[in-house]
mmCIF file of C-alpha atoms in Angstrom:
data_model
loop_
_atom_site.group_PDB
_atom_site.id
_atom_site.type_symbol
_atom_site.label_atom_id
_atom_site.label_comp_id
_atom_site.label_asym_id
_atom_site.label_seq_id
_atom_site.Cartn_x
_atom_site.Cartn_y
_atom_site.Cartn_z
ATOM 1 C CA UNK A 1 55.524 97.304 119.654
ATOM 2 C CA UNK A 2 54.965 101.040 121.867
ATOM 3 C CA UNK A 3 57.658 102.586 119.475
ATOM 4 C CA UNK A 4 60.336 105.765 121.620
ATOM 5 C CA UNK A 5 59.140 108.604 120.088
ATOM 6 C CA UNK A 6 60.554 112.445 121.188
ATOM 7 C CA UNK A 7 58.284 113.894 122.392
ATOM 8 C CA UNK A 8 56.513 111.266 124.550
ATOM 9 C CA UNK A 9 61.293 111.936 126.745
ATOM 10 C CA UNK A 10 60.082 115.571 126.532
ATOM 11 C CA UNK A 11 56.838 115.446 128.228
ATOM 12 C CA UNK A 12 59.200 113.034 130.662
ATOM 13 C CA UNK A 13 61.535 115.048 130.528
ATOM 14 C CA UNK A 14 59.447 117.957 132.163
ATOM 15 C CA UNK A 15 58.885 116.502 134.984
ATOM 16 C CA UNK A 16 61.641 115.324 135.049
ATOM 17 C CA UNK A 17 62.917 118.734 134.932
ATOM 18 C CA UNK A 18 61.331 120.477 137.397
ATOM 19 C CA UNK A 19 61.950 117.794 139.607
ATOM 20 C CA UNK A 20 66.250 117.972 139.002
ATOM 21 C CA UNK A 21 65.638 121.591 139.226
ATOM 22 C CA UNK A 22 63.554 122.063 142.746
ATOM 23 C CA UNK A 23 67.045 119.295 143.917
ATOM 24 C CA UNK A 24 64.875 116.226 143.962
ATOM 25 C CA UNK A 25 65.819 112.823 142.563
ATOM 26 C CA UNK A 26 63.569 111.218 140.357
ATOM 27 C CA UNK A 27 63.521 108.312 137.891
ATOM 28 C CA UNK A 28 60.853 109.633 135.446
ATOM 29 C CA UNK A 29 58.495 107.338 133.108
ATOM 30 C CA UNK A 30 55.890 107.940 130.617
ATOM 31 C CA UNK A 31 52.296 106.436 132.450
ATOM 32 C CA UNK A 32 49.993 104.991 130.335
ATOM 33 C CA UNK A 33 48.381 106.654 127.339
ATOM 34 C CA UNK A 34 51.115 109.364 127.979
ATOM 35 C CA UNK A 35 52.639 108.580 123.800
ATOM 36 C CA UNK A 36 53.617 112.557 123.656
ATOM 37 C CA UNK A 37 52.466 113.299 119.552
ATOM 38 C CA UNK A 38 52.569 115.554 117.260
ATOM 39 C CA UNK A 39 51.955 118.107 118.508
ATOM 40 C CA UNK A 40 54.204 118.691 121.178
ATOM 41 C CA UNK A 41 56.644 119.290 119.057
ATOM 42 C CA UNK A 42 55.687 122.581 116.833
ATOM 43 C CA UNK A 43 54.434 123.657 120.431
ATOM 44 C CA UNK A 44 57.687 123.601 121.802
ATOM 45 C CA UNK A 45 58.625 121.530 124.983
ATOM 46 C CA UNK A 46 55.406 121.188 126.181
ATOM 47 C CA UNK A 47 52.843 120.561 124.383
ATOM 48 C CA UNK A 48 49.151 121.668 124.795
ATOM 49 C CA UNK A 49 50.047 124.082 127.674
ATOM 50 C CA UNK A 50 51.686 126.314 125.762
ATOM 51 C CA UNK A 51 55.497 127.379 124.589
ATOM 52 C CA UNK A 52 56.994 126.176 127.483
ATOM 53 C CA UNK A 53 54.409 124.379 129.251
ATOM 54 C CA UNK A 54 54.338 122.246 132.504
ATOM 55 C CA UNK A 55 57.809 123.885 132.916
ATOM 56 C CA UNK A 56 56.117 127.105 132.322
ATOM 57 C CA UNK A 57 53.615 126.921 135.096
ATOM 58 C CA UNK A 58 57.047 125.409 137.359
ATOM 59 C CA UNK A 59 58.277 128.649 136.504
ATOM 60 C CA UNK A 60 54.351 131.228 136.754
ATOM 61 C CA UNK A 61 54.695 129.171 140.910
ATOM 62 C CA UNK A 62 58.495 130.198 141.588
ATOM 63 C CA UNK A 63 57.889 134.301 139.986
ATOM 64 C CA UNK A 64 60.025 133.162 137.472
ATOM 65 C CA UNK A 65 62.203 136.379 136.236
ATOM 66 C CA UNK A 66 60.654 137.229 132.106
ATOM 67 C CA UNK A 67 64.931 136.593 131.753
ATOM 68 C CA UNK A 68 64.973 133.390 133.555
ATOM 69 C CA UNK A 69 62.358 132.327 131.764
ATOM 70 C CA UNK A 70 63.938 133.230 128.331
ATOM 71 C CA UNK A 71 67.041 131.632 129.044
ATOM 72 C CA UNK A 72 65.696 128.019 130.651
ATOM 73 C CA UNK A 73 63.725 127.853 127.082
ATOM 74 C CA UNK A 74 67.005 128.761 124.737
ATOM 75 C CA UNK A 75 68.318 125.363 126.935
ATOM 76 C CA UNK A 76 65.609 123.309 126.003
ATOM 77 C CA UNK A 77 64.722 124.622 123.075
ATOM 78 C CA UNK A 78 68.291 123.593 121.890
ATOM 79 C CA UNK A 79 67.753 120.852 123.395
ATOM 80 C CA UNK A 80 64.673 119.714 121.356
ATOM 81 C CA UNK A 81 66.770 121.076 118.186
ATOM 82 C CA UNK A 82 69.703 118.875 119.215
ATOM 83 C CA UNK A 83 67.398 115.355 119.793
ATOM 84 C CA UNK A 84 65.194 116.258 116.886
ATOM 85 C CA UNK A 85 66.930 113.786 114.516
ATOM 86 C CA UNK A 86 66.685 111.293 116.474
ATOM 87 C CA UNK A 87 63.277 111.267 116.393
ATOM 88 C CA UNK A 88 63.099 109.556 112.765
ATOM 89 C CA UNK A 89 65.487 107.254 113.306
ATOM 90 C CA UNK A 90 63.462 105.413 115.749
ATOM 91 C CA UNK A 91 61.327 105.464 114.079
ATOM 92 C CA UNK A 92 62.797 103.220 111.403
ATOM 93 C CA UNK A 93 64.631 101.482 114.359
ATOM 94 C CA UNK A 94 61.674 100.050 115.856
ATOM 95 C CA UNK A 95 59.623 99.675 112.426
ATOM 96 C CA UNK A 96 62.883 97.174 111.327
ATOM 97 C CA UNK A 97 62.744 96.093 114.518
ATOM 98 C CA UNK A 98 58.405 95.041 113.859
ATOM 99 C CA UNK A 99 59.233 93.342 110.333
ATOM 100 C CA UNK A 100 62.236 91.091 112.691
ATOM 101 C CA UNK A 101 59.861 89.832 114.941
ATOM 102 C CA UNK A 102 56.720 89.732 111.675
ATOM 103 C CA UNK A 103 59.464 87.182 109.776
ATOM 104 C CA UNK A 104 58.932 83.690 109.286
ATOM 105 C CA UNK A 105 62.507 82.678 111.590
ATOM 106 C CA UNK A 106 63.293 84.619 114.705
ATOM 107 C CA UNK A 107 67.528 86.504 114.263
ATOM 108 C CA UNK A 108 67.407 86.913 117.727
ATOM 109 C CA UNK A 109 71.392 88.227 116.430
ATOM 110 C CA UNK A 110 69.335 90.933 114.757
ATOM 111 C CA UNK A 111 67.208 91.961 116.998
ATOM 112 C CA UNK A 112 69.675 91.840 120.274
ATOM 113 C CA UNK A 113 71.965 94.524 117.700
ATOM 114 C CA UNK A 114 68.418 96.458 117.007
ATOM 115 C CA UNK A 115 67.706 96.484 120.867
ATOM 116 C CA UNK A 116 71.497 98.156 121.971
ATOM 117 C CA UNK A 117 70.949 100.151 119.138
ATOM 118 C CA UNK A 118 68.053 101.661 120.204
ATOM 119 C CA UNK A 119 69.124 101.498 123.691
ATOM 120 C CA UNK A 120 71.899 104.096 122.159
ATOM 121 C CA UNK A 121 69.523 106.182 121.073
ATOM 122 C CA UNK A 122 67.190 106.663 124.322
ATOM 123 C CA UNK A 123 71.267 107.059 126.309
ATOM 124 C CA UNK A 124 72.235 109.504 124.305
ATOM 125 C CA UNK A 125 68.751 111.795 124.103
ATOM 126 C CA UNK A 126 68.956 110.839 128.590
ATOM 127 C CA UNK A 127 72.359 112.041 127.951
ATOM 128 C CA UNK A 128 70.900 114.986 126.449
ATOM 129 C CA UNK A 129 67.765 115.634 128.796
ATOM 130 C CA UNK A 130 69.900 115.713 131.763
ATOM 131 C CA UNK A 131 72.079 118.377 130.671
ATOM 132 C CA UNK A 132 69.198 120.410 129.043
ATOM 133 C CA UNK A 133 68.663 119.560 133.340
ATOM 134 C CA UNK A 134 71.264 120.867 135.433
ATOM 135 C CA UNK A 135 71.863 123.983 132.175
ATOM 136 C CA UNK A 136 67.747 124.824 133.940
ATOM 137 C CA UNK A 137 68.395 124.407 137.170
ATOM 138 C CA UNK A 138 71.615 126.336 137.637
ATOM 139 C CA UNK A 139 68.898 129.259 135.946
ATOM 140 C CA UNK A 140 67.447 129.364 139.207
ATOM 141 C CA UNK A 141 67.404 130.293 142.241
ATOM 142 C CA UNK A 142 68.103 127.770 145.194
ATOM 143 C CA UNK A 143 65.112 129.297 146.538
ATOM 144 C CA UNK A 144 62.829 128.859 143.866
ATOM 145 C CA UNK A 145 64.054 124.913 142.979
ATOM 146 C CA UNK A 146 63.194 124.475 147.041
ATOM 147 C CA UNK A 147 60.093 125.790 146.055
ATOM 148 C CA UNK A 148 59.973 123.098 143.159
ATOM 149 C CA UNK A 149 60.834 120.615 144.730
ATOM 150 C CA UNK A 150 57.776 121.104 147.074
ATOM 151 C CA UNK A 151 55.157 121.693 145.174
ATOM 152 C CA UNK A 152 56.232 118.594 142.621
ATOM 153 C CA UNK A 153 56.518 116.409 146.197
ATOM 154 C CA UNK A 154 52.484 117.558 147.308
ATOM 155 C CA UNK A 155 52.020 116.425 142.759
ATOM 156 C CA UNK A 156 53.585 113.891 143.909
ATOM 157 C CA UNK A 157 51.244 112.339 145.916
ATOM 158 C CA UNK A 158 47.881 113.841 144.771
ATOM 159 C CA UNK A 159 48.664 111.540 142.032
ATOM 160 C CA UNK A 160 49.602 108.229 144.517
ATOM 161 C CA UNK A 161 46.686 108.444 146.264
ATOM 162 C CA UNK A 162 44.475 108.770 142.366
ATOM 163 C CA UNK A 163 46.226 105.697 141.503
ATOM 164 C CA UNK A 164 47.620 103.383 144.792
ATOM 165 C CA UNK A 165 49.024 100.579 144.300
#
C-alpha cells in the first residue's frame, strides 16, 4: 500500500500550480516513481531544483519580477507550513490501515473508516493547495499566465510522445 506523503502533494501541486496559473484546467496525479521525499520539505516546495523548484523555472520563463517571485514563494511556503502537520497524521493513518489488512480477521468497517479519514485529509490538502495556486495566479499578469500555459502545453505534448498510451 502506497502511503500519502505531503512532499508528493507539493511536487504535484507545483505542476498543477503552473497549469492553473496558465489558465489550463488539469487533474494532476503523480506518475510512477514520483513519491517525493524528505528533501522536498527541506528545500522548499520545489525539491532538488532549488527554493522554488519547477515553479521557479516557470517564473524564469515569464520574466517574473523579484516582487512577484517573493510573493509567490511566500504563498507556497505558507501553504507548506499549513500542511506540514498532516504528514505525520497521514503516515499514522496508513500504518493503521496496513495493520488492519495484516490482521487475522479483516474488519471492513474499520478499514472503511480509515479510508474516509485518509480521503478527508487528501481533500483538506487539495483545497489548501488550490487556494495557494489561486493566490499565486493573481500575482502574475494575464500575459505571464498565458506564457506558462503555452510552456506547459508543450511539456505535456513532449511527455505524451515519450509515454504513449
